[in-house]
PDB file of C-alpha atoms in Angstrom:
ATOM      1  CA  MET A   1      56.257 -58.911-103.678  1.00 41.00           C
ATOM      2  CA  THR A   2      56.924 -56.505-100.972  1.00 45.00           C
ATOM      3  CA  VAL A   3      59.395 -56.856 -98.225  1.00 50.00           C
ATOM      4  CA  PRO A   4      58.023 -56.031 -94.726  1.00 52.00           C
ATOM      5  CA  PRO A   5      60.015 -53.559 -92.683  1.00 52.00           C
ATOM      6  CA  PRO A   6      62.309 -55.006 -90.124  1.00 53.00           C
ATOM      7  CA  PRO A   7      60.761 -55.308 -86.679  1.00 53.00           C
ATOM      8  CA  GLY A   8      61.602 -52.404 -84.338  1.00 52.00           C
ATOM      9  CA  PRO A   9      62.511 -52.553 -80.648  1.00 50.00           C
ATOM     10  CA  PRO A  10      59.645 -53.530 -78.320  1.00 49.00           C
ATOM     11  CA  TRP A  11      59.861 -50.099 -76.459  1.00 47.00           C
ATOM     12  CA  GLY A  12      61.070 -46.725 -77.283  1.00 50.00           C
ATOM     13  CA  PRO A  13      64.383 -45.482 -75.955  1.00 52.00           C
ATOM     14  CA  PRO A  14      64.369 -44.420 -72.279  1.00 52.00           C
ATOM     15  CA  PRO A  15      63.810 -40.699 -71.623  1.00 51.00           C
ATOM     16  CA  PRO A  16      66.764 -38.588 -70.741  1.00 51.00           C
ATOM     17  CA  TYR A  17      67.775 -38.520 -67.098  1.00 50.00           C
ATOM     18  CA  GLY A  18      65.683 -36.079 -65.048  1.00 50.00           C
ATOM     19  CA  GLN A  19      62.544 -36.164 -67.236  1.00 51.00           C
ATOM     20  CA  PRO A  20      59.423 -37.949 -65.932  1.00 49.00           C
ATOM     21  CA  GLN A  21      58.016 -40.965 -67.604  1.00 51.00           C
ATOM     22  CA  TYR A  22      54.892 -40.616 -69.669  1.00 49.00           C
ATOM     23  CA  GLY A  23      51.822 -39.844 -67.541  1.00 50.00           C
ATOM     24  CA  GLU A  24      53.834 -38.662 -64.506  1.00 50.00           C
ATOM     25  CA  PRO A  25      53.835 -35.003 -63.400  1.00 48.00           C
ATOM     26  CA  GLN A  26      57.017 -33.075 -63.837  1.00 51.00           C
ATOM     27  CA  TYR A  27      59.055 -32.674 -60.659  1.00 48.00           C
ATOM     28  CA  GLY A  28      58.639 -29.288 -58.940  1.00 49.00           C
ATOM     29  CA  GLN A  29      55.388 -28.335 -60.702  1.00 51.00           C
ATOM     30  CA  PRO A  30      52.091 -28.542 -58.754  1.00 50.00           C
ATOM     31  CA  GLN A  31      49.229 -30.569 -59.957  1.00 52.00           C
ATOM     32  CA  TYR A  32      46.100 -28.800 -61.084  1.00 50.00           C
ATOM     33  CA  GLY A  33      44.202 -27.109 -58.246  1.00 51.00           C
ATOM     34  CA  GLN A  34      47.011 -27.385 -55.664  1.00 54.00           C
ATOM     35  CA  PRO A  35      49.293 -24.585 -54.473  1.00 51.00           C
ATOM     36  CA  ALA A  36      52.865 -24.583 -55.617  1.00 50.00           C
ATOM     37  CA  TYR A  37      55.352 -26.318 -53.369  1.00 50.00           C
ATOM     38  CA  GLY A  38      56.616 -23.990 -50.625  1.00 52.00           C
ATOM     39  CA  GLN A  39      53.952 -21.252 -51.168  1.00 57.00           C
ATOM     40  CA  PRO A  40      51.277 -20.510 -48.423  1.00 58.00           C
ATOM     41  CA  TYR A  41      47.559 -20.361 -48.992  1.00 58.00           C
ATOM     42  CA  PRO A  42      46.254 -16.885 -49.815  1.00 63.00           C
ATOM     43  CA  PRO A  43      45.397 -14.734 -46.686  1.00 65.00           C
ATOM     44  CA  PRO A  44      41.745 -14.038 -45.709  1.00 63.00           C
ATOM     45  CA  PRO A  45      40.213 -10.764 -46.861  1.00 61.00           C
ATOM     46  CA  PRO A  46      40.947  -7.837 -44.472  1.00 61.00           C
ATOM     47  CA  LEU A  47      38.325  -6.603 -41.996  1.00 56.00           C
ATOM     48  CA  PRO A  48      36.687  -3.306 -42.881  1.00 53.00           C
ATOM     49  CA  TYR A  49      38.219  -0.239 -41.251  1.00 52.00           C
ATOM     50  CA  PRO A  50      36.167   2.631 -39.843  1.00 51.00           C
ATOM     51  CA  ASN A  51      34.847   4.816 -42.609  1.00 52.00           C
ATOM     52  CA  ASP A  52      35.515   1.958 -45.017  1.00 51.00           C
ATOM     53  CA  PRO A  53      32.885   1.896 -47.790  1.00 51.00           C
ATOM     54  CA  SER A  54      32.542  -1.848 -47.222  1.00 53.00           C
ATOM     55  CA  ASP A  55      31.437  -1.198 -43.593  1.00 50.00           C
ATOM     56  CA  PRO A  56      27.597  -1.328 -43.402  1.00 51.00           C
ATOM     57  CA  SER A  57      27.606   1.715 -41.112  1.00 50.00           C
ATOM     58  CA  PHE A  58      29.745   3.775 -43.503  1.00 50.00           C
ATOM     59  CA  GLY A  59      28.159   7.147 -44.125  1.00 53.00           C
ATOM     60  CA  GLU A  60      25.621   6.820 -41.253  1.00 61.00           C
ATOM     61  CA  ALA A  61      25.853   9.992 -39.127  1.00 73.00           C
ATOM     62  CA  PRO A  62      25.257   9.775 -35.324  1.00 78.00           C
ATOM     63  CA  ARG A  63      21.700  10.653 -34.359  1.00 85.00           C
ATOM     64  CA  THR A  64      20.907  13.370 -31.831  1.00 87.00           C
ATOM     65  CA  ASN A  65      20.253  11.857 -28.412  1.00 88.00           C
ATOM     66  CA  TRP A  66      17.647  14.284 -27.104  1.00 91.00           C
ATOM     67  CA  TRP A  67      17.150  12.230 -23.959  1.00 92.00           C
ATOM     68  CA  ALA A  68      20.745  12.892 -22.940  1.00 90.00           C
ATOM     69  CA  ILE A  69      20.503  16.590 -23.823  1.00 92.00           C
ATOM     70  CA  VAL A  70      17.340  17.064 -21.757  1.00 92.00           C
ATOM     71  CA  SER A  71      18.941  15.182 -18.857  1.00 91.00           C
ATOM     72  CA  LEU A  72      21.959  17.489 -18.895  1.00 91.00           C
ATOM     73  CA  ILE A  73      19.835  20.652 -19.078  1.00 93.00           C
ATOM     74  CA  PHE A  74      17.585  19.680 -16.183  1.00 93.00           C
ATOM     75  CA  GLY A  75      20.588  18.427 -14.231  1.00 90.00           C
ATOM     76  CA  VAL A  76      22.092  21.919 -14.455  1.00 92.00           C
ATOM     77  CA  ILE A  77      18.916  23.785 -13.427  1.00 92.00           C
ATOM     78  CA  GLY A  78      17.975  21.341 -10.655  1.00 88.00           C
ATOM     79  CA  GLY A  79      15.158  19.335 -12.236  1.00 90.00           C
ATOM     80  CA  VAL A  80      16.227  16.217 -10.384  1.00 91.00           C
ATOM     81  CA  LEU A  81      13.467  13.790 -11.374  1.00 93.00           C
ATOM     82  CA  ILE A  82      13.451  14.715 -15.074  1.00 93.00           C
ATOM     83  CA  ALA A  83      17.255  14.707 -15.227  1.00 92.00           C
ATOM     84  CA  LEU A  84      17.416  11.257 -13.660  1.00 92.00           C
ATOM     85  CA  VAL A  85      14.725   9.652 -15.838  1.00 93.00           C
ATOM     86  CA  CYS A  86      15.997  11.184 -19.080  1.00 92.00           C
ATOM     87  CA  GLY A  87      19.569  10.299 -18.140  1.00 91.00           C
ATOM     88  CA  VAL A  88      18.733   6.625 -17.717  1.00 92.00           C
ATOM     89  CA  VAL A  89      16.831   6.540 -21.018  1.00 92.00           C
ATOM     90  CA  GLY A  90      19.654   8.482 -22.679  1.00 91.00           C
ATOM     91  CA  LEU A  91      22.172   5.870 -21.572  1.00 91.00           C
ATOM     92  CA  ILE A  92      20.004   3.109 -23.014  1.00 91.00           C
ATOM     93  CA  LYS A  93      19.644   4.989 -26.311  1.00 88.00           C
ATOM     94  CA  ALA A  94      23.320   6.016 -26.502  1.00 88.00           C
ATOM     95  CA  LYS A  95      24.416   2.850 -28.296  1.00 86.00           C
ATOM     96  CA  GLN A  96      21.569   3.046 -30.778  1.00 86.00           C
ATOM     97  CA  TYR A  97      22.071   6.755 -31.488  1.00 84.00           C
ATOM     98  CA  ARG A  98      25.880   6.534 -31.286  1.00 85.00           C
ATOM     99  CA  SER A  99      25.956   9.720 -29.205  1.00 86.00           C
ATOM    100  CA  GLY A 100      24.961  11.279 -25.894  1.00 88.00           C
ATOM    101  CA  ARG A 101      26.494   8.862 -23.412  1.00 90.00           C
ATOM    102  CA  GLY A 102      28.634  11.515 -21.733  1.00 91.00           C
ATOM    103  CA  MET A 103      25.756  13.986 -21.452  1.00 92.00           C
ATOM    104  CA  ALA A 104      23.462  11.329 -19.983  1.00 91.00           C
ATOM    105  CA  ILE A 105      26.027  10.412 -17.330  1.00 93.00           C
ATOM    106  CA  ALA A 106      26.586  14.094 -16.528  1.00 93.00           C
ATOM    107  CA  GLY A 107      22.837  14.624 -16.131  1.00 92.00           C
ATOM    108  CA  ILE A 108      22.539  11.695 -13.718  1.00 93.00           C
ATOM    109  CA  VAL A 109      25.533  12.884 -11.675  1.00 94.00           C
ATOM    110  CA  LEU A 110      24.124  16.418 -11.441  1.00 94.00           C
ATOM    111  CA  ALA A 111      20.754  15.015 -10.344  1.00 93.00           C
ATOM    112  CA  ALA A 112      22.505  13.084  -7.574  1.00 93.00           C
ATOM    113  CA  VAL A 113      24.415  16.201  -6.484  1.00 94.00           C
ATOM    114  CA  TRP A 114      21.189  18.220  -6.356  1.00 94.00           C
ATOM    115  CA  THR A 115      19.497  15.473  -4.324  1.00 92.00           C
ATOM    116  CA  VAL A 116      22.267  15.426  -1.719  1.00 92.00           C
ATOM    117  CA  GLY A 117      22.333  19.224  -1.591  1.00 91.00           C
ATOM    118  CA  ILE A 118      18.577  19.496  -1.070  1.00 91.00           C
ATOM    119  CA  ALA A 119      18.664  16.850   1.669  1.00 90.00           C
ATOM    120  CA  VAL A 120      21.442  18.689   3.517  1.00 87.00           C
ATOM    121  CA  PHE A 121      19.574  21.994   3.179  1.00 85.00           C
ATOM    122  CA  LEU A 122      16.369  20.499   4.597  1.00 84.00           C
ATOM    123  CA  VAL A 123      18.205  19.015   7.568  1.00 80.00           C
ATOM    124  CA  LEU A 124      19.927  22.313   8.312  1.00 75.00           C
ATOM    125  CA  ALA A 125      16.701  24.265   7.871  1.00 74.00           C
ATOM    126  CA  ALA A 126      14.821  21.933  10.196  1.00 69.00           C
ATOM    127  CA  ASN A 127      17.441  22.418  12.908  1.00 63.00           C
ATOM    128  CA  SER A 128      18.157  26.109  12.331  1.00 63.00           C
ATOM    129  CA  ASP A 129      15.760  27.176  15.089  1.00 66.00           C
ATOM    130  CA  ARG A 130      16.908  24.564  17.601  1.00 72.00           C
ATOM    131  CA  VAL A 131      19.279  25.658  20.349  1.00 76.00           C
ATOM    132  CA  THR A 132      21.066  23.826  23.115  1.00 80.00           C
ATOM    133  CA  ALA A 133      18.830  23.589  26.151  1.00 81.00           C
ATOM    134  CA  THR A 134      21.446  25.288  28.330  1.00 82.00           C
ATOM    135  CA  ASP A 135      21.613  28.276  25.945  1.00 85.00           C
ATOM    136  CA  VAL A 136      18.002  29.478  26.209  1.00 89.00           C
ATOM    137  CA  LYS A 137      17.421  32.879  27.793  1.00 92.00           C
ATOM    138  CA  VAL A 138      14.669  34.512  29.796  1.00 94.00           C
ATOM    139  CA  GLY A 139      11.912  35.607  27.415  1.00 93.00           C
ATOM    140  CA  ASP A 140      12.567  32.888  24.804  1.00 93.00           C
ATOM    141  CA  CYS A 141       9.418  31.160  23.565  1.00 94.00           C
ATOM    142  CA  LEU A 142       9.345  27.463  22.694  1.00 93.00           C
ATOM    143  CA  ALA A 143       7.437  25.971  19.794  1.00 91.00           C
ATOM    144  CA  GLU A 144       6.889  22.777  21.773  1.00 91.00           C
ATOM    145  CA  ILE A 145       7.564  21.363  25.204  1.00 90.00           C
ATOM    146  CA  PRO A 146      10.117  18.507  25.240  1.00 84.00           C
ATOM    147  CA  ASP A 147       8.649  15.160  26.269  1.00 81.00           C
ATOM    148  CA  GLY A 148      11.830  13.143  26.833  1.00 71.00           C
ATOM    149  CA  GLU A 149      13.689  12.567  30.073  1.00 71.00           C
ATOM    150  CA  ARG A 150      16.934  13.774  28.528  1.00 77.00           C
ATOM    151  CA  VAL A 151      16.627  17.101  26.724  1.00 81.00           C
ATOM    152  CA  LEU A 152      19.608  18.340  24.718  1.00 80.00           C
ATOM    153  CA  THR A 153      17.980  20.893  22.415  1.00 85.00           C
ATOM    154  CA  VAL A 154      14.761  22.889  22.276  1.00 89.00           C
ATOM    155  CA  LYS A 155      13.016  24.604  19.380  1.00 89.00           C
ATOM    156  CA  THR A 156      12.681  28.349  19.872  1.00 91.00           C
ATOM    157  CA  ILE A 157      10.154  30.506  18.041  1.00 91.00           C
ATOM    158  CA  SER A 158       9.004  34.111  17.969  1.00 92.00           C
ATOM    159  CA  CYS A 159       6.606  34.886  20.804  1.00 93.00           C
ATOM    160  CA  GLU A 160       4.350  36.563  18.225  1.00 94.00           C
ATOM    161  CA  GLU A 161       3.628  33.117  16.791  1.00 94.00           C
ATOM    162  CA  PRO A 162       1.618  30.434  18.582  1.00 95.00           C
ATOM    163  CA  HIS A 163       3.967  28.831  21.112  1.00 94.00           C
ATOM    164  CA  ALA A 164       3.675  26.205  23.819  1.00 94.00           C
ATOM    165  CA  GLY A 165       6.075  27.598  26.399  1.00 94.00           C
ATOM    166  CA  GLU A 166       8.029  30.635  27.590  1.00 96.00           C
ATOM    167  CA  VAL A 167      11.238  30.778  29.619  1.00 95.00           C
ATOM    168  CA  PHE A 168      10.697  33.053  32.615  1.00 96.00           C
ATOM    169  CA  ALA A 169      13.773  32.278  34.769  1.00 94.00           C
ATOM    170  CA  VAL A 170      17.223  30.657  34.557  1.00 94.00           C
ATOM    171  CA  LEU A 171      18.713  29.815  37.976  1.00 92.00           C
ATOM    172  CA  MET A 172      22.415  28.983  38.264  1.00 92.00           C
ATOM    173  CA  MET A 173      23.537  26.376  40.776  1.00 90.00           C
ATOM    174  CA  PRO A 174      26.873  26.833  42.584  1.00 90.00           C
ATOM    175  CA  ASP A 175      29.998  25.060  41.344  1.00 90.00           C
ATOM    176  CA  GLY A 176      31.380  21.997  43.058  1.00 90.00           C
ATOM    177  CA  ASP A 177      30.654  18.308  42.937  1.00 91.00           C
ATOM    178  CA  PHE A 178      27.303  17.147  41.674  1.00 91.00           C
ATOM    179  CA  PRO A 179      24.979  17.602  44.691  1.00 89.00           C
ATOM    180  CA  GLY A 180      22.683  14.723  43.802  1.00 88.00           C
ATOM    181  CA  GLN A 181      19.495  14.510  41.820  1.00 83.00           C
ATOM    182  CA  ALA A 182      17.230  15.236  44.793  1.00 85.00           C
ATOM    183  CA  GLU A 183      18.880  18.575  45.562  1.00 85.00           C
ATOM    184  CA  VAL A 184      18.887  19.538  41.898  1.00 85.00           C
ATOM    185  CA  GLU A 185      15.183  18.809  41.587  1.00 82.00           C
ATOM    186  CA  ALA A 186      14.543  20.856  44.725  1.00 84.00           C
ATOM    187  CA  TYR A 187      15.237  23.930  42.621  1.00 81.00           C
ATOM    188  CA  HIS A 188      11.837  23.263  41.070  1.00 83.00           C
ATOM    189  CA  GLU A 189      10.363  24.928  44.166  1.00 87.00           C
ATOM    190  CA  ARG A 190      12.282  28.135  43.405  1.00 90.00           C
ATOM    191  CA  CYS A 191      10.591  28.551  40.023  1.00 92.00           C
ATOM    192  CA  SER A 192       7.162  29.508  41.430  1.00 91.00           C
ATOM    193  CA  PRO A 193       8.359  32.756  43.072  1.00 92.00           C
ATOM    194  CA  GLU A 194      10.152  33.623  39.846  1.00 94.00           C
ATOM    195  CA  LEU A 195       6.909  33.203  37.879  1.00 93.00           C
ATOM    196  CA  VAL A 196       5.107  35.551  40.280  1.00 92.00           C
ATOM    197  CA  ALA A 197       7.732  38.207  39.599  1.00 93.00           C
ATOM    198  CA  TYR A 198       7.731  37.603  35.828  1.00 95.00           C
ATOM    199  CA  SER A 199       3.972  37.270  35.212  1.00 93.00           C
ATOM    200  CA  PRO A 200       1.724  37.829  38.252  1.00 92.00           C
ATOM    201  CA  GLN A 201      -1.486  37.170  36.283  1.00 92.00           C
ATOM    202  CA  SER A 202      -0.222  33.712  35.270  1.00 90.00           C
ATOM    203  CA  MET A 203      -0.639  32.492  38.849  1.00 86.00           C
ATOM    204  CA  LEU A 204      -4.402  32.774  38.343  1.00 87.00           C
ATOM    205  CA  ASP A 205      -4.352  31.156  34.888  1.00 90.00           C
ATOM    206  CA  GLU A 206      -4.990  27.407  35.085  1.00 89.00           C
ATOM    207  CA  SER A 207      -3.704  26.907  31.521  1.00 91.00           C
ATOM    208  CA  VAL A 208      -0.209  27.952  32.690  1.00 93.00           C
ATOM    209  CA  GLN A 209       1.880  25.200  34.296  1.00 93.00           C
ATOM    210  CA  LEU A 210       5.544  24.789  35.255  1.00 92.00           C
ATOM    211  CA  TYR A 211       8.195  22.789  33.402  1.00 92.00           C
ATOM    212  CA  VAL A 212      11.803  22.717  34.619  1.00 92.00           C
ATOM    213  CA  LEU A 213      15.037  21.731  32.906  1.00 91.00           C
ATOM    214  CA  TYR A 214      17.867  20.963  35.324  1.00 88.00           C
ATOM    215  CA  PRO A 215      21.365  19.433  35.158  1.00 89.00           C
ATOM    216  CA  THR A 216      22.033  15.716  35.319  1.00 87.00           C
ATOM    217  CA  ALA A 217      25.182  14.039  36.596  1.00 86.00           C
ATOM    218  CA  GLU A 218      26.412  13.733  33.022  1.00 86.00           C
ATOM    219  CA  THR A 219      25.730  17.347  31.992  1.00 87.00           C
ATOM    220  CA  TRP A 220      27.096  18.602  35.315  1.00 91.00           C
ATOM    221  CA  ASP A 221      30.522  17.198  34.402  1.00 89.00           C
ATOM    222  CA  ASN A 222      30.280  19.219  31.177  1.00 86.00           C
ATOM    223  CA  GLY A 223      29.734  22.460  33.080  1.00 88.00           C
ATOM    224  CA  ASP A 224      25.929  22.580  33.130  1.00 89.00           C
ATOM    225  CA  ARG A 225      24.665  24.520  36.141  1.00 90.00           C
ATOM    226  CA  ALA A 226      21.450  26.010  34.728  1.00 91.00           C
ATOM    227  CA  VAL A 227      17.999  25.308  36.120  1.00 92.00           C
ATOM    228  CA  THR A 228      15.601  26.603  33.459  1.00 93.00           C
ATOM    229  CA  CYS A 229      12.049  27.514  34.516  1.00 94.00           C
ATOM    230  CA  ILE A 230       9.473  27.360  31.716  1.00 95.00           C
ATOM    231  CA  ALA A 231       5.793  28.314  31.737  1.00 95.00           C
ATOM    232  CA  THR A 232       3.835  25.857  29.600  1.00 94.00           C
ATOM    233  CA  LEU A 233       0.810  27.130  27.680  1.00 94.00           C
ATOM    234  CA  ASP A 234      -2.029  24.773  26.794  1.00 91.00           C
ATOM    235  CA  PRO A 235      -3.417  25.560  24.311  1.00 92.00           C
ATOM    236  CA  PRO A 236      -0.538  27.430  22.616  1.00 94.00           C
ATOM    237  CA  ARG A 237      -0.986  31.183  22.446  1.00 92.00           C
ATOM    238  CA  THR A 238       0.571  34.234  20.828  1.00 94.00           C
ATOM    239  CA  GLY A 239       2.283  37.034  22.711  1.00 93.00           C
ATOM    240  CA  SER A 240       4.409  36.999  25.841  1.00 93.00           C
ATOM    241  CA  ILE A 241       2.994  36.323  29.296  1.00 92.00           C
ATOM    242  CA  ARG A 242       5.377  38.836  30.822  1.00 90.00           C
ATOM    243  CA  GLY A 243       3.867  41.788  32.631  1.00 73.00           C
TER     244      GLY A 243
END
């Protein structure tokens, strides 16, 4: 006959103070998959730096932007149209080629400078043979006869080239107040005797007519006293009528 062991306590002894009960996580230790208490999440991976092997463009050399080079060359030598077109294309390609932006801009700027310079030259060249109407002299030949009521300049030309008029007299009116338009225009009558003295044969030539430039009230105040007698030639002819 065996004697059964004495019955034990219904529960085990309580755990020491500060230790968690069975099945509870220990205080101060994170559960699985969670960061420890008081520690931040890990930082994101850094962005690639230039020349970083992880950069997709690492090792890719800039391509030659020939559009920009051609634009700069023609901008220097004055090829305005080519410099402008290639410069615009070079700017568009600069991002793709990773080069040439500065040269393309320089080519466009030079093309603009050439354009302005050529325009100024043409304007000056067109007016180089124009003189103030009060500055013409006896014997000057005119490329054309002015057709406006107010004439400020005239275009002079060599008498050996076909010309439409020739100055044969310049009469100076006396100083003083403006005498009135009628008296000024009366000087027109004095031009005919001057033409007889300058070119007697012209009086018999029906293709030779008279054209007179005289002061106005406005030009008189600026010192204009000249009455300019001009023989018009229709059609234009070469050589002087003098003699």
